[in-house]
PDB file of C-alpha atoms in Angstrom:
ATOM      1  CA  MET F 274     -37.582  71.625 -18.576  1.00 55.00           C
ATOM      2  CA  LYS F 275     -36.235  68.831 -20.686  1.00 57.00           C
ATOM      3  CA  SER F 276     -34.833  67.183 -17.553  1.00 62.00           C
ATOM      4  CA  ASN F 277     -38.188  67.323 -15.742  1.00 63.00           C
ATOM      5  CA  PHE F 278     -40.027  65.895 -18.744  1.00 63.00           C
ATOM      6  CA  LEU F 279     -37.503  63.057 -19.051  1.00 60.00           C
ATOM      7  CA  ARG F 280     -37.654  62.304 -15.318  1.00 65.00           C
ATOM      8  CA  THR F 281     -41.473  62.311 -15.313  1.00 65.00           C
ATOM      9  CA  SER F 282     -41.585  60.067 -18.388  1.00 63.00           C
ATOM     10  CA  ILE F 283     -39.175  57.547 -16.852  1.00 65.00           C
ATOM     11  CA  LEU F 284     -41.083  57.458 -13.551  1.00 59.00           C
ATOM     12  CA  SER F 285     -44.350  57.003 -15.426  1.00 63.00           C
ATOM     13  CA  LEU F 286     -42.947  54.104 -17.450  1.00 55.00           C
ATOM     14  CA  ILE F 287     -41.550  52.433 -14.316  1.00 68.00           C
ATOM     15  CA  THR F 288     -44.914  52.783 -12.565  1.00 63.00           C
ATOM     16  CA  ILE F 289     -46.826  51.360 -15.525  1.00 63.00           C
ATOM     17  CA  PHE F 290     -44.349  48.493 -15.891  1.00 60.00           C
ATOM     18  CA  THR F 291     -44.564  47.650 -12.173  1.00 59.00           C
ATOM     19  CA  ILE F 292     -48.362  47.661 -12.139  1.00 59.00           C
ATOM     20  CA  SER F 293     -48.710  45.625 -15.334  1.00 58.00           C
ATOM     21  CA  CYS F 294     -46.296  42.942 -14.107  1.00 53.00           C
ATOM     22  CA  SER F 295     -47.941  42.323 -10.743  1.00 49.00           C
ATOM     23  CA  LYS F 296     -49.189  38.821  -9.969  1.00 55.00           C
ATOM     24  CA  ASP F 297     -52.779  37.964 -10.682  1.00 53.00           C
ATOM     25  CA  ASP F 298     -54.715  37.355  -7.515  1.00 51.00           C
ATOM     26  CA  GLU F 299     -57.149  35.103  -9.317  1.00 59.00           C
ATOM     27  CA  LYS F 300     -57.269  31.559  -8.008  1.00 64.00           C
ATOM     28  CA  LYS F 301     -56.790  28.750 -10.466  1.00 67.00           C
ATOM     29  CA  VAL F 302     -59.798  26.541 -11.027  1.00 69.00           C
ATOM     30  CA  GLU F 303     -58.746  23.006 -10.189  1.00 76.00           C
ATOM     31  CA  THR F 304     -60.245  20.130 -12.122  1.00 75.00           C
ATOM     32  CA  PRO F 305     -61.303  17.262  -9.856  1.00 86.00           C
ATOM     33  CA  ILE F 306     -59.299  14.052 -10.138  1.00 95.00           C
ATOM     34  CA  THR F 307     -61.064  10.890 -11.284  1.00 97.00           C
ATOM     35  CA  LYS F 308     -61.421   8.626  -8.245  1.00 98.00           C
ATOM     36  CA  ALA F 309     -62.909   5.167  -7.692  1.00 98.00           C
ATOM     37  CA  THR F 310     -63.802   3.586  -4.360  1.00 98.00           C
ATOM     38  CA  LEU F 311     -64.863  -0.043  -4.176  1.00 98.00           C
ATOM     39  CA  VAL F 312     -66.386  -1.239  -0.915  1.00 98.00           C
ATOM     40  CA  LEU F 313     -65.694  -4.958  -0.511  1.00 98.00           C
ATOM     41  CA  LYS F 314     -68.174  -6.939   1.581  1.00 98.00           C
ATOM     42  CA  ALA F 315     -68.720 -10.579   2.438  1.00 97.00           C
ATOM     43  CA  THR F 316     -72.154 -12.110   1.830  1.00 95.00           C
ATOM     44  CA  ASN F 317     -73.013 -11.504   5.507  1.00 96.00           C
ATOM     45  CA  GLY F 318     -72.440  -7.750   5.009  1.00 96.00           C
ATOM     46  CA  SER F 319     -69.138  -7.501   6.890  1.00 97.00           C
ATOM     47  CA  PHE F 320     -66.289  -5.516   5.364  1.00 98.00           C
ATOM     48  CA  VAL F 321     -63.414  -7.470   3.842  1.00 97.00           C
ATOM     49  CA  SER F 322     -59.895  -6.104   4.268  1.00 97.00           C
ATOM     50  CA  GLY F 323     -56.578  -6.999   2.654  1.00 97.00           C
ATOM     51  CA  ILE F 324     -58.013  -7.926  -0.734  1.00 97.00           C
ATOM     52  CA  THR F 325     -56.033  -6.753  -3.778  1.00 97.00           C
ATOM     53  CA  VAL F 326     -58.138  -5.020  -6.421  1.00 98.00           C
ATOM     54  CA  TYR F 327     -56.746  -4.370  -9.902  1.00 98.00           C
ATOM     55  CA  ALA F 328     -57.912  -1.601 -12.251  1.00 98.00           C
ATOM     56  CA  TYR F 329     -57.971  -1.855 -16.043  1.00 98.00           C
ATOM     57  CA  ASP F 330     -59.138   0.790 -18.484  1.00 96.00           C
ATOM     58  CA  GLN F 331     -61.130  -0.330 -21.526  1.00 95.00           C
ATOM     59  CA  SER F 332     -58.212  -0.704 -23.923  1.00 94.00           C
ATOM     60  CA  THR F 333     -56.046  -2.599 -21.427  1.00 95.00           C
ATOM     61  CA  TRP F 334     -58.922  -4.969 -20.636  1.00 97.00           C
ATOM     62  CA  GLU F 335     -59.625  -5.609 -24.333  1.00 96.00           C
ATOM     63  CA  THR F 336     -55.947  -6.277 -25.066  1.00 95.00           C
ATOM     64  CA  ILE F 337     -54.727  -8.095 -21.945  1.00 95.00           C
ATOM     65  CA  GLY F 338     -57.799  -9.173 -19.987  1.00 96.00           C
ATOM     66  CA  ASP F 339     -57.596  -9.826 -16.237  1.00 97.00           C
ATOM     67  CA  ASN F 340     -53.840 -10.203 -15.888  1.00 97.00           C
ATOM     68  CA  PRO F 341     -52.536  -8.435 -12.753  1.00 97.00           C
ATOM     69  CA  THR F 342     -49.061  -8.085 -14.268  1.00 96.00           C
ATOM     70  CA  PHE F 343     -50.459  -5.607 -16.793  1.00 96.00           C
ATOM     71  CA  ALA F 344     -53.092  -3.850 -14.647  1.00 97.00           C
ATOM     72  CA  ASP F 345     -53.216  -0.067 -14.902  1.00 97.00           C
ATOM     73  CA  GLY F 346     -53.377   0.183 -11.105  1.00 97.00           C
ATOM     74  CA  GLN F 347     -53.854  -1.808  -7.924  1.00 97.00           C
ATOM     75  CA  VAL F 348     -54.755  -1.228  -4.278  1.00 98.00           C
ATOM     76  CA  ALA F 349     -55.626  -3.344  -1.248  1.00 98.00           C
ATOM     77  CA  SER F 350     -58.841  -2.896   0.711  1.00 98.00           C
ATOM     78  CA  ASP F 351     -58.545  -1.293   4.153  1.00 98.00           C
ATOM     79  CA  SER F 352     -60.221  -2.335   7.412  1.00 97.00           C
ATOM     80  CA  ASN F 353     -63.488  -0.747   6.229  1.00 98.00           C
ATOM     81  CA  GLY F 354     -63.395  -2.774   3.015  1.00 98.00           C
ATOM     82  CA  ASN F 355     -62.507   0.315   0.953  1.00 98.00           C
ATOM     83  CA  ALA F 356     -60.231  -0.132  -2.041  1.00 98.00           C
ATOM     84  CA  VAL F 357     -59.570   3.482  -3.037  1.00 98.00           C
ATOM     85  CA  PHE F 358     -58.078   4.376  -6.399  1.00 98.00           C
ATOM     86  CA  SER F 359     -57.324   8.030  -5.642  1.00 97.00           C
ATOM     87  CA  ASN F 360     -56.406   8.872  -9.244  1.00 96.00           C
ATOM     88  CA  ILE F 361     -57.316   6.632 -12.190  1.00 97.00           C
ATOM     89  CA  GLU F 362     -56.221   9.148 -14.788  1.00 95.00           C
ATOM     90  CA  TYR F 363     -53.611   6.811 -16.213  1.00 94.00           C
ATOM     91  CA  PRO F 364     -51.866   7.785 -19.468  1.00 91.00           C
ATOM     92  CA  ASN F 365     -54.372   7.840 -22.336  1.00 91.00           C
ATOM     93  CA  SER F 366     -57.342   6.844 -20.134  1.00 94.00           C
ATOM     94  CA  PHE F 367     -59.168  10.109 -20.779  1.00 95.00           C
ATOM     95  CA  THR F 368     -58.591  11.820 -24.106  1.00 94.00           C
ATOM     96  CA  ASP F 369     -60.478  13.698 -26.789  1.00 94.00           C
ATOM     97  CA  LEU F 370     -60.642  10.422 -28.739  1.00 93.00           C
ATOM     98  CA  ASN F 371     -62.862   8.838 -26.076  1.00 94.00           C
ATOM     99  CA  ASN F 372     -64.621  12.115 -25.195  1.00 96.00           C
ATOM    100  CA  ASN F 373     -62.931  11.986 -21.765  1.00 96.00           C
ATOM    101  CA  GLN F 374     -65.023   8.951 -20.870  1.00 97.00           C
ATOM    102  CA  ASN F 375     -63.778   5.430 -20.178  1.00 97.00           C
ATOM    103  CA  ASN F 376     -64.988   2.115 -18.804  1.00 97.00           C
ATOM    104  CA  PHE F 377     -62.880   0.730 -15.991  1.00 98.00           C
ATOM    105  CA  ARG F 378     -62.944  -2.850 -14.856  1.00 98.00           C
ATOM    106  CA  PHE F 379     -62.014  -3.586 -11.274  1.00 98.00           C
ATOM    107  CA  SER F 380     -61.018  -7.131 -10.441  1.00 98.00           C
ATOM    108  CA  ALA F 381     -60.840  -8.335  -6.835  1.00 98.00           C
ATOM    109  CA  HIS F 382     -58.694 -11.436  -6.344  1.00 96.00           C
ATOM    110  CA  TYR F 383     -59.438 -13.427  -3.179  1.00 96.00           C
ATOM    111  CA  VAL F 384     -59.747 -16.891  -1.643  1.00 94.00           C
ATOM    112  CA  LEU F 385     -63.082 -18.182  -0.353  1.00 91.00           C
ATOM    113  CA  ASN F 386     -63.352 -21.586   1.341  1.00 91.00           C
ATOM    114  CA  GLY F 387     -59.946 -22.556  -0.044  1.00 94.00           C
ATOM    115  CA  THR F 388     -60.851 -21.672  -3.631  1.00 95.00           C
ATOM    116  CA  SER F 389     -59.190 -18.828  -5.575  1.00 96.00           C
ATOM    117  CA  LYS F 390     -61.809 -16.466  -6.985  1.00 96.00           C
ATOM    118  CA  LYS F 391     -62.129 -13.224  -8.913  1.00 97.00           C
ATOM    119  CA  LYS F 392     -64.956 -10.721  -8.861  1.00 97.00           C
ATOM    120  CA  VAL F 393     -65.062  -8.152 -11.686  1.00 97.00           C
ATOM    121  CA  THR F 394     -67.166  -5.014 -11.749  1.00 98.00           C
ATOM    122  CA  THR F 395     -67.325  -2.278 -14.401  1.00 98.00           C
ATOM    123  CA  ILE F 396     -67.809   1.445 -13.839  1.00 98.00           C
ATOM    124  CA  THR F 397     -68.036   4.086 -16.563  1.00 98.00           C
ATOM    125  CA  PHE F 398     -66.278   7.351 -15.684  1.00 98.00           C
ATOM    126  CA  ASN F 399     -66.189  10.784 -17.178  1.00 97.00           C
ATOM    127  CA  LYS F 400     -62.910  12.552 -16.446  1.00 96.00           C
ATOM    128  CA  GLY F 401     -63.066  14.149 -12.988  1.00 97.00           C
ATOM    129  CA  GLU F 402     -65.855  11.968 -11.572  1.00 97.00           C
ATOM    130  CA  GLN F 403     -65.666  10.275  -8.193  1.00 97.00           C
ATOM    131  CA  LYS F 404     -67.716   7.105  -7.839  1.00 98.00           C
ATOM    132  CA  THR F 405     -68.227   4.438  -5.195  1.00 98.00           C
ATOM    133  CA  GLN F 406     -69.484   0.925  -5.801  1.00 98.00           C
ATOM    134  CA  GLU F 407     -70.184  -1.960  -3.445  1.00 98.00           C
ATOM    135  CA  VAL F 408     -68.790  -5.383  -4.375  1.00 98.00           C
ATOM    136  CA  ILE F 409     -70.059  -8.567  -2.700  1.00 97.00           C
ATOM    137  CA  LEU F 410     -67.392 -11.266  -2.600  1.00 97.00           C
ATOM    138  CA  ASN F 411     -69.241 -14.564  -3.002  1.00 94.00           C
TER     139      ASN F 411
END
């Protein structure tokens, strides 16, 4: 009798332990990544490719200004004029201190009619947003 009780108790504990340690089948909720797309166009409406665009969050811009050496990120526009920053969640860009919101400045550096130029545009992001903005290089 004692042997049966002990055997049943051990089997019950093993079963409970196995069931309680099984993996959860719940899928994790993924937070979207903050993404910026700038569409670079000439004044005639054609797309401009090969232009380097620099990204600066608010604090970098206030401290450094438009200095590519210290930009938070950079990309070049593709054949469709798209300069895609696939993830602008740089360290300290979105925190509780700024309510997960930040202003980003995007600076396109290019040459037009032999003259070096810069075009700066600002976009305000909440963490996880994906925004697109058109920039006319004139």
